[in-house]
CSV table of C-alpha atoms in Angstrom, one decimal:
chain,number,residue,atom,x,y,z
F,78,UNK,CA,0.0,0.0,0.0
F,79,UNK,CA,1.4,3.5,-1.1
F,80,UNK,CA,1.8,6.2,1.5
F,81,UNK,CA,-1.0,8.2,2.4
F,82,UNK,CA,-0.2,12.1,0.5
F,83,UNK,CA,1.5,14.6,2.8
F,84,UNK,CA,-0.2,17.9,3.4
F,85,UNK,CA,2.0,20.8,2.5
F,86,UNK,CA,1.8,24.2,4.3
F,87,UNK,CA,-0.5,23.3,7.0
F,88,UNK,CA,2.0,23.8,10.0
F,89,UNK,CA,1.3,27.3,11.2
F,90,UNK,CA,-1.9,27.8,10.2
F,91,UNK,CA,-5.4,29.0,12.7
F,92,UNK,CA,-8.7,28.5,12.2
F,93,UNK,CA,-10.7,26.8,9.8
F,94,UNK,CA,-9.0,25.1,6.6
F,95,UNK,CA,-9.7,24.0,3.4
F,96,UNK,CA,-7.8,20.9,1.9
F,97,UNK,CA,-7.4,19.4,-1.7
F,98,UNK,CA,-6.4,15.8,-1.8
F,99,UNK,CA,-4.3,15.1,-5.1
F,100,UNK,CA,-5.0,11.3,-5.5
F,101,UNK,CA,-4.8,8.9,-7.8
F,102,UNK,CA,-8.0,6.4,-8.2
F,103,UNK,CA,-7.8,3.4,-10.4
F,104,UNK,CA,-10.6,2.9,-12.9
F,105,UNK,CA,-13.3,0.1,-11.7
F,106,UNK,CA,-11.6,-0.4,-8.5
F,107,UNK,CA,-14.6,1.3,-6.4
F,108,UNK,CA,-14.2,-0.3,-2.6
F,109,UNK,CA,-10.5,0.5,-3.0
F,110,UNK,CA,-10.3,4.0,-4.0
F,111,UNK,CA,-13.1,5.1,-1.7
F,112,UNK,CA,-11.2,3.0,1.3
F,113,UNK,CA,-8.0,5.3,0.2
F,114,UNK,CA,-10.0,8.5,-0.2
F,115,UNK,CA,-11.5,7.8,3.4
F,116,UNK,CA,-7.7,7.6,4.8
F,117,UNK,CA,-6.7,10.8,2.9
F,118,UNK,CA,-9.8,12.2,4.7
F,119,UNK,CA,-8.8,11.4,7.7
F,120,UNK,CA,-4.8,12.6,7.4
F,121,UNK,CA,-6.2,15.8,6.3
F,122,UNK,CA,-8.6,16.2,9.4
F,123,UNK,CA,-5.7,15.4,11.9
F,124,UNK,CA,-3.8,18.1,10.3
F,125,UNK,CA,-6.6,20.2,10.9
F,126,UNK,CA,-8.9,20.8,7.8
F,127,UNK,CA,-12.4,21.6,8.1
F,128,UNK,CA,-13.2,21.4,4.6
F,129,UNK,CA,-12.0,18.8,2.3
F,130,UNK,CA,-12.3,18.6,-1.4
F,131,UNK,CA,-11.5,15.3,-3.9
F,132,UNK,CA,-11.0,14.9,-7.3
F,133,UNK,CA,-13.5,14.4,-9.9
F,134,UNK,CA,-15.2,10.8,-10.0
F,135,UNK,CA,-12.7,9.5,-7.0
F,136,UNK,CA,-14.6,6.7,-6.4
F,137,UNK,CA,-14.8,5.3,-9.5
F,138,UNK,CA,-11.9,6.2,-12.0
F,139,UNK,CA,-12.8,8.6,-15.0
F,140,UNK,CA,-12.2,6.7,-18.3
F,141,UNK,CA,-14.9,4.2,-18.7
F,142,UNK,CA,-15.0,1.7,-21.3
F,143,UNK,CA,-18.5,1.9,-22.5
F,144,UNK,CA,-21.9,3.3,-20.6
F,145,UNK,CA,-22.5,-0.1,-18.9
F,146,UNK,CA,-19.6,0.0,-17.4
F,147,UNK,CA,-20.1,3.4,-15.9
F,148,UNK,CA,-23.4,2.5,-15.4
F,149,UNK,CA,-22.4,-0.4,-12.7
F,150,UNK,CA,-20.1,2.2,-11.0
F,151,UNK,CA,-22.9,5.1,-10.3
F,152,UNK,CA,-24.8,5.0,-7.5
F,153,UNK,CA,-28.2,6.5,-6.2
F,154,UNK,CA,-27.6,9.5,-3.9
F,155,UNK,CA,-28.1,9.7,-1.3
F,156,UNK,CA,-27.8,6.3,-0.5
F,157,UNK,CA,-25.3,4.9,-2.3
F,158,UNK,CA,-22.3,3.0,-0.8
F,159,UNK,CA,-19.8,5.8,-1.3
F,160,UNK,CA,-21.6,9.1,-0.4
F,161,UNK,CA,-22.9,6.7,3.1
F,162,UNK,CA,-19.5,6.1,3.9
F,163,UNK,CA,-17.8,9.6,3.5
F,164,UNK,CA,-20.9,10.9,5.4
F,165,UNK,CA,-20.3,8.6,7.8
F,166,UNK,CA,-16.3,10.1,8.0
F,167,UNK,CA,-17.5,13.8,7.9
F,168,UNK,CA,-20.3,12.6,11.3
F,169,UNK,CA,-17.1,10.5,12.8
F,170,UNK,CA,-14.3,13.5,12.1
F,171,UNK,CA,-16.4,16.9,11.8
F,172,UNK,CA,-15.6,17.9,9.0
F,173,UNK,CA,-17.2,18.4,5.5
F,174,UNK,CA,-16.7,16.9,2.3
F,175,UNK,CA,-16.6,17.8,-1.3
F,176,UNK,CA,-16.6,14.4,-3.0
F,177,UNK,CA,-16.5,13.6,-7.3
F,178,UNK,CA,-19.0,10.4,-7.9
F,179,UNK,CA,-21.0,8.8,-10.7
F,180,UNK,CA,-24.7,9.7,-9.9
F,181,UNK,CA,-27.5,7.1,-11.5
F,182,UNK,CA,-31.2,8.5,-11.1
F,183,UNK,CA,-33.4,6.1,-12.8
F,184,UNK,CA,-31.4,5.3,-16.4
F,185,UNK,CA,-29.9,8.7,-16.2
F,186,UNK,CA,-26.2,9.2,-15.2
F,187,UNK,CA,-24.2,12.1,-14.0
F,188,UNK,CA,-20.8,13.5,-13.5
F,189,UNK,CA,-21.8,14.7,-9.6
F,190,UNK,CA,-20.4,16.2,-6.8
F,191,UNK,CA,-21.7,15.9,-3.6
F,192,UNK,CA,-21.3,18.2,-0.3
F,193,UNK,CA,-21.3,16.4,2.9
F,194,UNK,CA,-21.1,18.0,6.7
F,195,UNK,CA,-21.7,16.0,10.3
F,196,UNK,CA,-25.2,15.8,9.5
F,197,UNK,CA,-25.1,13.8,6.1
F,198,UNK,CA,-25.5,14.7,2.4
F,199,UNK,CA,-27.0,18.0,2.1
F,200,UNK,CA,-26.7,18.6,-1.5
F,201,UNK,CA,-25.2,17.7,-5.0
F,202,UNK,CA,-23.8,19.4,-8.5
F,203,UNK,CA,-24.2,18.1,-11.4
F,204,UNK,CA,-21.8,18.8,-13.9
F,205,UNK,CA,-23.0,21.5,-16.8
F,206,UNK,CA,-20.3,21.5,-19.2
F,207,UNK,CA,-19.7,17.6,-20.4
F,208,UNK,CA,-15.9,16.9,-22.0
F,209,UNK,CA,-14.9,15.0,-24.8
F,210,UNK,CA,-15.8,11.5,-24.0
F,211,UNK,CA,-17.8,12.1,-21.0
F,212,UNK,CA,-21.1,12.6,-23.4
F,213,UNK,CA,-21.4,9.7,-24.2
F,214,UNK,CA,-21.9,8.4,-20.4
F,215,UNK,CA,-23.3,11.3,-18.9
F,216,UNK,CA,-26.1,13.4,-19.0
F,217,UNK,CA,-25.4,17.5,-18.7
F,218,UNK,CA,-26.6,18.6,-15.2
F,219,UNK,CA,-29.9,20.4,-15.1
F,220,UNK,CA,-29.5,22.1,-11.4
F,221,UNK,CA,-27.6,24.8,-12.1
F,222,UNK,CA,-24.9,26.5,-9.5
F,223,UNK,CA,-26.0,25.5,-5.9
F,224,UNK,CA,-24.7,27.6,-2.5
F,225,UNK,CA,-24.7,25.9,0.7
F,226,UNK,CA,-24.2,27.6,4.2
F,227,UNK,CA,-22.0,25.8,6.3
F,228,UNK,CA,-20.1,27.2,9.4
F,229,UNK,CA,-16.9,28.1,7.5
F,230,UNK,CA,-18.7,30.3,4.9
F,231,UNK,CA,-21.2,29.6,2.2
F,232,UNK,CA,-20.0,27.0,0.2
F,233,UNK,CA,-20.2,26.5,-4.0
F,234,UNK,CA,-19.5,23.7,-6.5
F,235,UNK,CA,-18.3,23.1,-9.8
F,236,UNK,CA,-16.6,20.7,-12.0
F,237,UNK,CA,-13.6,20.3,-14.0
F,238,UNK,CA,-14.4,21.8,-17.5
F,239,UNK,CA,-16.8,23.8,-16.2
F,240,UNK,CA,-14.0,26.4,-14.7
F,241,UNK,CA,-13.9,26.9,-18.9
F,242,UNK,CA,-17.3,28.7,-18.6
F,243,UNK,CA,-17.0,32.1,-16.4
F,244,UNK,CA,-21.1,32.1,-15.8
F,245,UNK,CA,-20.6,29.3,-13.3
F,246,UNK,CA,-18.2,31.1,-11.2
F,247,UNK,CA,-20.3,34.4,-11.8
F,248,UNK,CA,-23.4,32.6,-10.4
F,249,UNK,CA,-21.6,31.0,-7.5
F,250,UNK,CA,-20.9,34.5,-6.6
F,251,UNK,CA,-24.0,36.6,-6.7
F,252,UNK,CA,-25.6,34.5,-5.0
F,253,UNK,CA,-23.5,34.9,-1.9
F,254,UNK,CA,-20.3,32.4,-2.3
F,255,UNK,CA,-17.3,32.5,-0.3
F,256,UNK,CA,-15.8,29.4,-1.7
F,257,UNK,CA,-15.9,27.2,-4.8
F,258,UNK,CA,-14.9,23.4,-4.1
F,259,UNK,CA,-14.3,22.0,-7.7
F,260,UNK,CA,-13.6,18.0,-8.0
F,261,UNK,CA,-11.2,17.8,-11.4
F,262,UNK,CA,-9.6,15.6,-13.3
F,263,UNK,CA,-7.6,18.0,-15.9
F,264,UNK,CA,-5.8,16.8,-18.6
F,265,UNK,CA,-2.9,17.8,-21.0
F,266,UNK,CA,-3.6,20.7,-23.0
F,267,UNK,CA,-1.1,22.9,-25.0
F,268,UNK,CA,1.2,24.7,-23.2
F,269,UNK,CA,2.7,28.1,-23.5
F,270,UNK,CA,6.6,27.6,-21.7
F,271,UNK,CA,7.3,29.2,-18.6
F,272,UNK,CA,3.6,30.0,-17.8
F,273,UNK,CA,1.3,28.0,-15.4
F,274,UNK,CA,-1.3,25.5,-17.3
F,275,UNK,CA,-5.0,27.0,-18.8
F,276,UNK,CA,-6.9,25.4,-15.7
F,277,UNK,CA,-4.8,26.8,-13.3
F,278,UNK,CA,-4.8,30.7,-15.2
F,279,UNK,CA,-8.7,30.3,-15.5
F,280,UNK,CA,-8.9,29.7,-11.8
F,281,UNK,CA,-7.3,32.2,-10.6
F,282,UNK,CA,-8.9,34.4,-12.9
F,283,UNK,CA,-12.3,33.4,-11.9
F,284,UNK,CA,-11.7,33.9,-8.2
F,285,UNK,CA,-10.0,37.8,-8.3
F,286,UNK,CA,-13.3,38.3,-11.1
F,287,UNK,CA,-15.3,37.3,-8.7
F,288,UNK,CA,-13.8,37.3,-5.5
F,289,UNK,CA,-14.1,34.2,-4.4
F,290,UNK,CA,-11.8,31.7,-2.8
F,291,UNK,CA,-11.4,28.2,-5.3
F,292,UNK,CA,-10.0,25.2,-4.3
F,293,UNK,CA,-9.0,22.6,-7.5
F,294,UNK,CA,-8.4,18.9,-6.0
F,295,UNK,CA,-7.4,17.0,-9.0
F,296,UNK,CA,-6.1,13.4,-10.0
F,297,UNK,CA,-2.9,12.0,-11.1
F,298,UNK,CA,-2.1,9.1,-13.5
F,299,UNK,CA,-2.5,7.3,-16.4
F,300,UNK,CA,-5.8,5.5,-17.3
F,301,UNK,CA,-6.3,3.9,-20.1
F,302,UNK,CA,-3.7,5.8,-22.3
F,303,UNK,CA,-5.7,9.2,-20.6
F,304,UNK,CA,-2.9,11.2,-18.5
F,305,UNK,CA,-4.1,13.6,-15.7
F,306,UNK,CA,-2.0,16.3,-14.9
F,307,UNK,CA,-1.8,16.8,-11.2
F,308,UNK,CA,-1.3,20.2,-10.3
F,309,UNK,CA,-4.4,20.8,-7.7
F,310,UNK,CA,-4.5,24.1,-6.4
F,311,UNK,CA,-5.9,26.7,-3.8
F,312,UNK,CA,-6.3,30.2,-4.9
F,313,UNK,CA,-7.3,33.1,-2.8
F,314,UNK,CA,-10.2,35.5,-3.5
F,315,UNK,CA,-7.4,38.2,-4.8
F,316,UNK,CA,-6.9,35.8,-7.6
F,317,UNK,CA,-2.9,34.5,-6.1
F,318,UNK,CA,-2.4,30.6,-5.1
F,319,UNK,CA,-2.8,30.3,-1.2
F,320,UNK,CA,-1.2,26.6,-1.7
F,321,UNK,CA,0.1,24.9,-4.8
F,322,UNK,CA,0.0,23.8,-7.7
F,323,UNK,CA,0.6,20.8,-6.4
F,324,UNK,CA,3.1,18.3,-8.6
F,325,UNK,CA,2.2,16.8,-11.8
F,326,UNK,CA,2.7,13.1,-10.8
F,327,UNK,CA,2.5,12.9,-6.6
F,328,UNK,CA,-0.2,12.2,-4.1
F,329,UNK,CA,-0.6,15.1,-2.2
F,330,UNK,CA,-3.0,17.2,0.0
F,331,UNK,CA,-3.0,20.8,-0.2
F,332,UNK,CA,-3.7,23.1,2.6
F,333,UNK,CA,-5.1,26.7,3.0
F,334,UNK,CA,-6.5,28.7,5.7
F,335,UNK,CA,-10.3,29.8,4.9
F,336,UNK,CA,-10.6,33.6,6.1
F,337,UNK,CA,-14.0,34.8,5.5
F,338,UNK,CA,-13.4,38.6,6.4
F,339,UNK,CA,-10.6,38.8,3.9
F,340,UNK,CA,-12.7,36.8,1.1
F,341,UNK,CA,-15.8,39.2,1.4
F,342,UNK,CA,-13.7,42.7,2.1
F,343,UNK,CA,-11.5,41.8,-0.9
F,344,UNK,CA,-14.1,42.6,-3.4
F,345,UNK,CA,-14.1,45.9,-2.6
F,346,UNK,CA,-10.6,47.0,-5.0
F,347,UNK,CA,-10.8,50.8,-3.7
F,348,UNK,CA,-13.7,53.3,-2.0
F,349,UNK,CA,-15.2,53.4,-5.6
F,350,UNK,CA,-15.1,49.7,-6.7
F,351,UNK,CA,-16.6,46.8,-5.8
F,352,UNK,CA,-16.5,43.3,-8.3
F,353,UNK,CA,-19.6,42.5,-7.7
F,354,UNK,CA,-21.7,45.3,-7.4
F,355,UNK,CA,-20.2,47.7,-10.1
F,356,UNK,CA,-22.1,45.1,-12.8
F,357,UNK,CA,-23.7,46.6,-15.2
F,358,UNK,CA,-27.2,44.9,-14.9
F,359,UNK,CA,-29.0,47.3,-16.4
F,360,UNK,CA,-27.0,46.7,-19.9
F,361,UNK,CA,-27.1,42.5,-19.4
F,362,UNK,CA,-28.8,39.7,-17.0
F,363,UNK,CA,-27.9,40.0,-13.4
F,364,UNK,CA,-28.5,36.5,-12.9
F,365,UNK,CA,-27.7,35.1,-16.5
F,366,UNK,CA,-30.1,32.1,-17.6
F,367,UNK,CA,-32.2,31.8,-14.2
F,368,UNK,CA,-34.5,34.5,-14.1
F,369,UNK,CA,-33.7,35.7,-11.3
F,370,UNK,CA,-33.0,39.3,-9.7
F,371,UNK,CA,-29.9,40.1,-8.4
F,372,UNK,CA,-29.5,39.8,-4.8
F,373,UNK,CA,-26.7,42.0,-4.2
């Protein structure tokens, strides 16, 4: 059995944390990788995080042979084998959870993440933007950007490519985020030398636009011929890493303080500017493709 990943960067630190567990599951091995994700949740709890996101479809591996076979590796929520057992870590360490899984509802499948706290499940994501392969398993997700309250801030979701599509992250924000937990499982793209990789300049992008906090727990490996990338990162609401990028081919577990006052007075730039509230929402949407008003 490999080592369980070693946190950097959490010596030092006060308060409430949020950790990213860089892991590496193996495709169809389900009992295994959510006995190992279970063990990286509890290394990261004795070090002291409060909040602790995985990668995209941990349980399960990410490159399925065909639709039965990711069809036998979904499970109902919330009842499913996976999501009872890291709710029953969150109860047993109080903490919460941001978990990637396979969701089936009905004949329907998902690419889902589910938040857990001490209490249970108390919500899910399901992914909006599908990538390459992952239409022909999954259906897009149809519940748009949730926000949960929790007691270390109000807590969003996404997924992977959807950190290629700024609405998400705009969403997450007007209506109240602090953070955005987002399960990944990036993969090579081309690469300018000498600069960090696309996912990485998107999120910290999205968080100074938006002024959010965004913490990327991605995979590692090669499945099936796919590579993943590593590089799971925290980024602060003023848009600069808090912790990471990780490495491209380590287990790991990232750590970063979570400190809402400094999330939620960063948006203001200067005494004239504020992120979010110098929208121009009389020119476009305030709440793009919900018909919703602003509640700003």
């Amino acid at each position: 059995m490999n080592p369980l990943p070693r946190g950097k960067a959490a010596q030092g630190m006060h308060g409430p944390m949020v950790a990213c567990v860089q892991m590496a599951p193996r495709i169809g091995q389900k009992r295994e990788n959510l006995a190992r994700s279970i063990r990286c949740i509890e290394e990261a709890a004795r070090n002291g995080a409060s909040l602790v996101v995985l990668p995209e479809l941990s349980n399960t591996g990410y490159v399925f042979s065909d639709r039965q076979e990711a069809h036998a590796l979904a499970e109902e929520l919330p009842h499913g084998e996976s999501a009872q057992a890291w709710a029953d870590a969150a109860q047993r360490l109080g903490v919460c959870i941001v978990a990637g899984i396979a969701e089936r509802e009905a004949q329907q499948l998902y690419n889902c993440a589910i938040f857990l706290d001490p209490s249970g499940v108390i919500g899910k994501y399901r992914k909006l933007h599908l990538w390459n392969h992952e239409s022909r398993f999954f259906t897009p997700g149809q519940l748009c950007v949730p926000v949960f309250d929790t007691p270390v801030g109000r807590i969003s979701l996404a997924i992977c490519y959807d950190g290629w599509f700024p609405e998400v992250f705009r969403l997450a924000a007007i209506q109240g985020a602090d953070i955005v937990c987002v399960p990944t499982n990036w993969v090579p793209m081309p690469q300018a030398q000498g600069l960090p990789v696309m996912a990485a300049i998107l999120t910290m992008a999205a968080a100074h636009c938006n002024g959010l906090m965004v913490a990327c727990a991605n995979r590692i490996g090669t499945e099936r011929g796919q590579a993943f990338i590593g590089q799971s990162l925290i980024v602060g609401s003023d848009g600069w890493p808090l912790a990471g990028p990780a490495s491209q081919d380590q287990e790991e577990i990232l750590y970063a303080a979570i400190d809402l006052p400094q999330i939620r007075s960063g948006r203001m730039f200067n005494a004239f500017n504020h992120v979010l509230r110098d929208r121009r929402t009389d020119v476009y949407a305030a709440m793009p493709g919900t018909g919703k008003s602003n509640p700003l």
